[in-house]
Coordinates of C-alpha atoms in Angstrom, one line a residue:
M1 CA 71.7 101.2 129.6
S2 CA 68.2 102.4 129.9
N3 CA 65.6 101.2 132.5
L4 CA 63.8 99.5 129.9
S5 CA 63.5 95.8 130.6
L6 CA 64.5 93.2 128.0
N7 CA 61.1 91.7 128.5
E8 CA 59.9 95.0 127.3
V9 CA 62.3 95.6 124.6
E10 CA 60.8 91.7 123.2
I11 CA 57.2 92.9 123.5
V12 CA 57.9 96.1 121.7
S13 CA 60.0 94.8 119.2
E14 CA 57.3 92.1 118.3
K15 CA 54.1 94.3 118.3
R16 CA 55.4 98.1 117.5
F17 CA 58.5 98.1 115.6
P18 CA 58.2 99.2 111.9
E19 CA 59.8 96.3 110.1
D20 CA 60.7 98.3 106.9
K21 CA 62.4 100.8 108.9
L22 CA 64.1 98.3 111.0
K23 CA 65.6 96.5 108.2
E24 CA 66.6 99.7 106.1
L25 CA 68.6 100.8 109.2
L26 CA 70.3 97.2 109.6
T27 CA 71.1 97.2 105.9
R28 CA 72.4 100.5 106.0
I29 CA 74.7 99.5 108.8
C30 CA 76.0 96.7 106.9
G31 CA 77.0 98.8 103.9
V32 CA 78.9 101.2 106.4
A33 CA 81.0 97.9 107.7
R34 CA 81.5 96.5 103.9
K35 CA 82.8 99.8 102.7
A36 CA 85.0 100.5 106.0
L37 CA 86.6 97.2 106.1
A38 CA 86.5 95.9 102.3
L39 CA 84.4 93.0 102.9
D40 CA 82.5 90.8 100.4
G41 CA 79.4 90.6 102.7
C42 CA 78.3 91.6 105.8
T43 CA 74.8 89.8 107.6
I44 CA 72.9 91.0 110.9
F45 CA 71.0 88.4 113.0
F46 CA 68.7 88.6 115.9
L47 CA 69.0 85.5 118.5
E48 CA 65.6 84.1 118.6
A49 CA 63.6 83.3 121.9
D50 CA 65.0 79.7 122.2
G51 CA 68.3 81.1 122.6
E52 CA 69.5 78.4 119.7
T53 CA 68.7 80.4 116.5
L54 CA 70.3 83.2 114.8
M55 CA 67.7 84.7 112.2
P56 CA 69.2 86.7 109.5
M57 CA 67.7 90.5 109.6
A58 CA 69.5 92.2 107.0
A59 CA 72.6 91.8 104.7
D60 CA 74.9 93.9 102.2
M61 CA 76.5 91.5 100.1
T62 CA 78.2 91.2 96.5
E63 CA 76.2 88.0 95.9
F64 CA 74.0 85.3 97.4
A65 CA 72.1 87.9 99.5
E66 CA 68.9 86.3 99.4
E67 CA 70.2 82.8 100.1
S68 CA 71.8 84.4 103.4
L69 CA 68.6 85.9 104.4
S70 CA 66.4 83.1 103.7
T71 CA 68.9 80.7 106.0
P72 CA 68.4 81.0 109.7
I73 CA 71.6 79.6 111.5
K74 CA 71.9 77.5 114.7
V75 CA 74.2 79.0 117.7
N76 CA 75.9 75.5 118.3
N77 CA 77.2 74.7 114.8
S78 CA 78.1 78.1 113.4
F79 CA 81.2 80.5 113.7
T80 CA 78.7 83.2 114.2
G81 CA 77.1 81.1 117.2
Q82 CA 80.4 80.5 118.5
S83 CA 81.0 84.2 119.1
V84 CA 77.6 84.4 120.7
R85 CA 78.5 81.6 123.2
A86 CA 82.0 83.2 124.0
G87 CA 80.2 86.7 124.2
Q88 CA 83.0 88.5 122.1
A89 CA 84.3 89.2 118.6
L90 CA 86.0 86.2 117.0
I91 CA 88.0 85.9 113.8
F92 CA 87.9 82.9 111.6
N93 CA 90.6 83.3 109.0
D94 CA 90.6 79.6 107.7
A95 CA 86.5 79.5 107.9
G96 CA 86.5 77.7 104.7
V97 CA 88.5 74.9 105.7
I98 CA 88.2 74.0 109.2
P99 CA 85.1 72.4 110.9
G100 CA 82.6 74.2 113.2
G101 CA 80.8 76.4 110.5
F102 CA 77.5 76.4 108.6
H103 CA 77.2 76.3 105.0
I104 CA 74.6 78.1 103.5
P105 CA 72.7 76.3 100.6
G106 CA 73.0 77.6 97.1
T107 CA 76.5 79.1 98.0
P108 CA 79.7 78.0 96.5
E109 CA 82.2 76.7 99.2
E110 CA 85.3 79.1 99.2
T111 CA 88.6 77.4 100.6
D112 CA 89.6 81.4 101.0
E113 CA 86.8 82.6 103.1
R114 CA 87.6 84.7 106.3
L115 CA 85.0 85.6 108.6
L116 CA 84.8 88.1 111.6
T117 CA 81.7 87.6 113.9
S118 CA 80.7 89.4 116.9
P119 CA 77.7 89.6 119.1
F120 CA 75.9 92.9 120.1
K121 CA 73.8 93.6 123.2
V122 CA 70.7 95.5 124.0
D123 CA 69.8 96.5 127.5
N124 CA 73.3 94.6 128.4
R125 CA 72.0 91.1 127.3
V126 CA 73.1 89.5 123.8
Y127 CA 70.5 90.6 121.4
G128 CA 71.9 89.3 117.9
A129 CA 75.2 89.2 115.9
I130 CA 77.1 90.4 113.1
C131 CA 79.0 88.3 110.6
L132 CA 81.2 90.0 108.4
R133 CA 82.8 88.0 105.4
R134 CA 85.4 88.5 102.5
K135 CA 87.7 86.2 100.4
G136 CA 91.5 86.8 100.7
P137 CA 92.8 89.2 102.9
F138 CA 93.1 87.7 106.6
F139 CA 91.4 89.9 109.2
I140 CA 93.7 91.2 112.0
G141 CA 93.2 92.2 115.5
A142 CA 93.2 96.1 114.8
E143 CA 90.0 95.6 113.0
L144 CA 88.6 94.3 116.4
A145 CA 88.2 97.6 117.7
L146 CA 86.4 99.0 114.7
V147 CA 84.0 96.2 114.4
D148 CA 83.5 97.1 118.4
S149 CA 82.3 100.5 117.2
F150 CA 79.9 98.7 114.8
T151 CA 78.1 96.6 117.4
A152 CA 78.2 99.2 119.9
Y153 CA 76.1 101.6 117.7
L154 CA 73.8 98.9 116.6
G155 CA 73.0 98.0 120.2
E156 CA 72.3 101.9 121.0
T157 CA 70.5 102.5 118.0
L158 CA 67.9 99.4 118.7
E159 CA 67.7 100.7 122.1
T160 CA 66.6 104.0 121.0
F161 CA 64.4 102.6 118.4
Y162 CA 62.8 100.4 121.2
L163 CA 62.5 103.1 123.5
F164 CA 60.5 105.3 120.9
Q165 CA 58.3 102.5 120.5
N166 CA 57.7 101.8 124.0
I167 CA 56.5 105.6 124.0
Q168 CA 54.5 105.2 121.0
A169 CA 52.6 102.1 122.5
K170 CA 51.6 104.5 125.4
I171 CA 50.6 107.4 123.2
D172 CA 48.2 104.6 121.3
E173 CA 46.9 103.8 125.0
L174 CA 46.2 107.3 125.7
K175 CA 44.4 107.9 122.2
K176 CA 42.0 105.1 123.4
E177 CA 41.3 107.1 126.5
E178 CA 41.0 110.6 124.9
N179 CA 41.5 110.9 121.2
S180 CA 41.0 114.7 120.7
L181 CA 44.4 115.8 122.1
A182 CA 47.3 117.4 120.1
V183 CA 50.2 115.5 119.2
E184 CA 52.3 117.2 121.7
E185 CA 49.9 116.6 124.9
Y186 CA 50.0 112.9 124.0
Y187 CA 54.0 112.8 123.9
S188 CA 54.0 114.9 127.3
R189 CA 51.7 112.5 129.1
A190 CA 53.6 109.4 127.5
L191 CA 56.8 111.1 128.6
D192 CA 55.7 111.8 132.1
N193 CA 55.2 108.3 132.7
I194 CA 58.4 106.8 132.4
E195 CA 61.9 106.5 134.4
N196 CA 63.8 107.6 131.6
A197 CA 65.0 111.2 131.5
A198 CA 63.7 112.7 128.6
I199 CA 63.5 116.1 127.0
I200 CA 62.4 117.4 123.5
T201 CA 64.2 120.0 121.8
K202 CA 63.6 122.1 118.9
K203 CA 66.2 124.4 117.2
G204 CA 68.3 123.9 120.7
I205 CA 65.6 125.1 122.8
I206 CA 64.1 122.7 125.3
E207 CA 60.2 122.4 124.6
F208 CA 59.5 119.6 127.0
A209 CA 61.3 118.0 129.9
N210 CA 59.6 115.4 132.3
D211 CA 60.4 114.7 135.8
S212 CA 63.5 112.4 135.7
A213 CA 65.1 115.0 133.4
A214 CA 64.6 117.5 135.8
K215 CA 66.1 115.0 138.6
L216 CA 68.9 114.5 136.6
F217 CA 69.8 118.1 136.0
S218 CA 68.8 119.0 139.9
V219 CA 66.5 121.5 138.9
Q220 CA 62.6 122.0 138.5
K221 CA 61.5 120.9 135.1
E222 CA 59.7 124.2 134.5
K223 CA 63.0 126.0 134.5
L224 CA 64.3 123.9 131.9
V225 CA 61.6 124.6 129.5
F226 CA 62.3 127.1 127.0
G227 CA 66.0 126.8 128.2
T228 CA 69.0 125.1 126.7
I229 CA 71.3 122.3 128.0
A230 CA 74.3 124.2 126.9
G231 CA 75.0 125.7 130.2
F232 CA 74.9 122.2 131.9
V233 CA 77.4 120.8 129.8
H234 CA 81.0 120.6 130.7
N235 CA 82.9 123.3 128.6
D236 CA 85.4 120.6 127.2
D237 CA 82.5 118.9 125.7
R238 CA 80.3 121.8 124.4
E239 CA 81.7 121.7 120.7
R240 CA 81.5 117.7 120.5
A241 CA 77.7 118.0 121.4
F242 CA 77.1 120.8 118.9
E243 CA 78.8 119.1 116.2
H244 CA 76.9 115.7 117.0
H245 CA 73.7 118.0 117.0
I246 CA 74.2 119.9 113.9
G247 CA 75.9 116.9 111.9
W248 CA 72.9 114.6 112.6
K249 CA 70.4 114.0 109.5
F250 CA 67.0 114.9 110.7
D251 CA 64.9 113.9 107.9
D252 CA 66.5 110.2 107.6
G253 CA 64.6 109.2 111.1
F254 CA 67.3 107.2 112.3
P255 CA 68.6 107.3 115.8
H256 CA 71.9 109.1 117.2
F257 CA 73.8 108.8 120.3
Y258 CA 76.6 110.3 122.0
L259 CA 78.5 110.7 125.5
I260 CA 78.7 114.0 127.3
R261 CA 79.6 115.2 130.5
I262 CA 77.1 117.7 132.5
T263 CA 77.5 119.5 135.6
D264 CA 73.9 119.8 137.3
K265 CA 72.5 122.9 139.7
E266 CA 74.3 120.9 142.7
R267 CA 77.8 121.4 141.0
Y268 CA 78.0 117.4 140.7
Q269 CA 79.6 116.5 137.5
K270 CA 78.0 113.3 135.4
Q271 CA 78.5 111.6 132.6
V272 CA 75.6 111.1 130.4
K273 CA 74.6 108.9 127.3
V274 CA 72.2 110.9 125.0
N275 CA 70.0 108.8 122.7
A276 CA 68.1 110.9 120.4
L277 CA 65.5 110.4 117.7
A278 CA 64.0 113.0 115.1
I279 CA 60.4 113.6 115.6
M280 CA 57.7 116.3 114.8
W281 CA 56.8 119.2 117.2
E282 CA 54.2 121.7 116.6
G283 CA 54.9 121.1 112.9
E284 CA 58.4 121.4 113.0
P285 CA 61.4 118.8 113.3
A286 CA 62.6 118.3 116.8
V287 CA 64.6 116.1 118.7
L288 CA 63.6 113.5 121.3
N289 CA 66.4 112.8 123.6
F290 CA 66.6 110.0 126.2
L291 CA 69.3 110.8 128.9
T292 CA 71.0 108.3 131.0
D293 CA 73.4 108.9 133.7
V294 CA 76.2 106.1 133.2
T295 CA 78.9 107.9 135.6
E296 CA 79.1 104.8 137.7
R297 CA 79.6 102.6 134.7

């Protein structure tokens, strides 16, 4: 994961995060999960600072979405909370009849209700949970792998947003000191003062690289700018990296992440996680990429 601490994540999410964009993102993830797993409902919760309360943040349901979104649940008396405590996905195919669950007021009690719940992490710590619900067909073990993919995407997506908001906070501070700079100069100064490796690309060309990126590639950052990272990407990963890049919708503002192998100038091979977000650079669409060396993980 990134060098951004959980405390920084909490501060950023409270003060800088655009709530409407966050809810739009989470709701879209719920919708994809519903379609993929033939669900009646999906709800995403964030774990409150008390460590005991799960606050509903987004839902996609056939009915009773309003009731679900208006009702926080407790970790110690809900099936979703059980997965948070266990730190893993759990299946409750008898959720409608066994004890240990929480009934949301204003919704009917269903004896054939099935639940699959799973926590998700940001910065390697549990940040919330997802609750998947359907009536009738049992959840099976094979579906756990798909849910793991959803929660991994959710955690990585949130991390990218929080990293970006951290940069925005730094830019706001710079504007207080000097408010006449070009947008590109604000980005450059803010990114130069973070530990995360970061590059900005436009049409595949590197427009900016910070010192941490230069260290990652074992090259002077001046030699990265106006080049491409294609020469560093492992031959077997180039096509996949290209597909990720061109297959991404730049106009929706949502983050994107993927893994690639690179070979630096010292000929060392590294596994790198790329967290990317669309921005504007010199009046044109560009991509802000945070690069994390995960070789040892």
